Coordinates of C-alpha atoms and ligand atoms in Angstrom, one line a residue:
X1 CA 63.9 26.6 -9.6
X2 CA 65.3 30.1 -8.2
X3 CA 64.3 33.3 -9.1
X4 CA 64.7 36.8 -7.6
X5 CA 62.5 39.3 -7.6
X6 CA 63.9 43.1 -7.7
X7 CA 62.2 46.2 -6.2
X8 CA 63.9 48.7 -7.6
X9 CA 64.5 52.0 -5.5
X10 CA 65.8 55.7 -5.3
X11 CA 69.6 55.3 -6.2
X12 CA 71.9 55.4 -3.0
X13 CA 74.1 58.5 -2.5
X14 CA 77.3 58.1 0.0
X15 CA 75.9 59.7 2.9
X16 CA 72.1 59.4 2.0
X17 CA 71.1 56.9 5.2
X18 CA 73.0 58.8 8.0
X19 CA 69.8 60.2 9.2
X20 CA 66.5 58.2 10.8
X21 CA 64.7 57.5 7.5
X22 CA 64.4 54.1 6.7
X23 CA 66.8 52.5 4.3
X24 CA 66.6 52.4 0.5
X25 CA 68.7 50.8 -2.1
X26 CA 67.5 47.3 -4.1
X27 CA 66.2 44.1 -1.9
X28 CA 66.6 41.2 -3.6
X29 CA 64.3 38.2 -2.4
X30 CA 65.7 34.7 -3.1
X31 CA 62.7 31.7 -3.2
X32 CA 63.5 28.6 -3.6
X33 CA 60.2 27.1 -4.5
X34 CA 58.1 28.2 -7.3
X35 CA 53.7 27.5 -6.8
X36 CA 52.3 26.5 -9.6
X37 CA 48.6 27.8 -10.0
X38 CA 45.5 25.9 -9.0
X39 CA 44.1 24.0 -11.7
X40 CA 40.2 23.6 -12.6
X41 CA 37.7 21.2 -13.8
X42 CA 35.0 22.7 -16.1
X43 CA 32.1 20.6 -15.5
X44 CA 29.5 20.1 -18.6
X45 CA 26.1 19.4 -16.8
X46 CA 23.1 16.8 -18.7
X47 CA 19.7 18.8 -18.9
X48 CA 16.5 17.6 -21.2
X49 CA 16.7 20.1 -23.5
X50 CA 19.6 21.1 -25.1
X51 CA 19.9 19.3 -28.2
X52 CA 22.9 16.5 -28.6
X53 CA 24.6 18.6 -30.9
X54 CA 24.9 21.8 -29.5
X55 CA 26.8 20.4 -26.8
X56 CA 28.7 19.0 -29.5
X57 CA 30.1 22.2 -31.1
X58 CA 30.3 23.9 -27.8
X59 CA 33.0 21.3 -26.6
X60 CA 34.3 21.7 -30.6
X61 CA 34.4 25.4 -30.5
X62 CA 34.6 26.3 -26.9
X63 CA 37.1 23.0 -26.1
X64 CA 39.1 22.9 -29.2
X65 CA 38.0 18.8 -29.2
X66 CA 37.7 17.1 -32.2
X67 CA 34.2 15.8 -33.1
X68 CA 34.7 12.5 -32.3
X69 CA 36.3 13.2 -28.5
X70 CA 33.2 15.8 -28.0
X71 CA 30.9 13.5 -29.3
X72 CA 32.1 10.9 -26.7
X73 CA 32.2 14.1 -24.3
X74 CA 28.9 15.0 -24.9
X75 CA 27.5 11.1 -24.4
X76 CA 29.0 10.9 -21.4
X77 CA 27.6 14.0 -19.9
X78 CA 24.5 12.6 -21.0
X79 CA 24.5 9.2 -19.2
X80 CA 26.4 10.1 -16.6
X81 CA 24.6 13.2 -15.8
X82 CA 28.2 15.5 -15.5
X83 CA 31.0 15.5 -17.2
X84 CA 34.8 17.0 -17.7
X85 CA 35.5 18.9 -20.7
X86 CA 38.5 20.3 -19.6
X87 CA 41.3 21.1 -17.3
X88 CA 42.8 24.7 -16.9
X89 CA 44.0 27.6 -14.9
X90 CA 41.2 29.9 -13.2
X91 CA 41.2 32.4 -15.6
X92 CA 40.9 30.5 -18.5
X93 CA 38.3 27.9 -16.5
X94 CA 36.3 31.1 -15.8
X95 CA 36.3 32.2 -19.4
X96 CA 35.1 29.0 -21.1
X97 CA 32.6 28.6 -18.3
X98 CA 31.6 32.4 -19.6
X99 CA 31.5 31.6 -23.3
X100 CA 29.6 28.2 -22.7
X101 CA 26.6 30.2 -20.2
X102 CA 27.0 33.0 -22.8
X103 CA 26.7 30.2 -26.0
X104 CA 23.5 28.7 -24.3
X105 CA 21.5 32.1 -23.2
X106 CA 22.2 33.0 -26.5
X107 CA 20.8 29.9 -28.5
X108 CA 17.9 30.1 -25.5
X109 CA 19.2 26.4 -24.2
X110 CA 19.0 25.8 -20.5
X111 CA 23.2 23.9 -20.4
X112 CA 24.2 24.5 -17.3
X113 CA 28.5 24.7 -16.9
X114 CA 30.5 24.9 -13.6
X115 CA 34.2 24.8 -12.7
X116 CA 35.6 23.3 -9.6
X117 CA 39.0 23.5 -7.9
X118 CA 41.3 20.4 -8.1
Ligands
TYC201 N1 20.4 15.2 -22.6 C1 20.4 16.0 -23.8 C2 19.4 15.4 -24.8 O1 19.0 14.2 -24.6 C3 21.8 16.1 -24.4 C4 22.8 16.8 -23.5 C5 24.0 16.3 -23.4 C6 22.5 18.0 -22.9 C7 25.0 16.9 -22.6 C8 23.4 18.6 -22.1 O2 25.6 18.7 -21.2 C9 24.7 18.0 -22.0 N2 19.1 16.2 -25.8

């Protein structure tokens, strides 16, 4: 993939750069490679406490998964101790990692949620 980025600048005038000031007009930057972004894990931690259920409609409200994908979610994290609810930019990692802390405080239930770079 190529694409150019433009800075665009004062227009040029015929005899506008016979003096020492630098030069203006438009650069145009060629890359050839294109970065995608880093992607990141939001990890569901198991606690004592929080009921089964919660964690349920968090990973159904929060995760957009179906009930039976967060119920199998939500049993893993609970043998296993951890578990992956999802995969995403950082700004959208950061924000369900947000609205799950947020979810919990709220509903006074100690689930704990990270994310971590892929
Ligand atoms: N271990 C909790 C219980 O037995 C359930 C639970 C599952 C809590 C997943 C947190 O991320 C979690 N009530």
């Amino acid at each position: 993939m190529v694409y150019k980025i433009n800075f665009t600048a004062p227009q040029m005038t015929g005899d506008d750069n016979n003096d020492d000031s630098p030069a203006r007009g438009v650069a145009t930057k060629i890359r050839e490679k294109t970065k995608k972004p880093s992607m990141y894990r939001v990890i569901l931690m198991n606690d004592d406490y929080t009921p089964m259920e919660f964690v349920v409609q968090v990973l159904m409200g929060i995760f957009q998964k179906n009930q039976e994908e967060a119920y199998w979610i939500m049993m893993s994290v609970h043998k296993n101790g951890l578990g992956v609810c999802g995969i995403y930019t950082f700004e959208i990692a950061e924000t369900k990692v947000a609205q799950v802390m947020d979810a919990a405080k709220r509903s006074q239930h100690p689930l704990q949620c990270t994310l971590e770079k892929m």
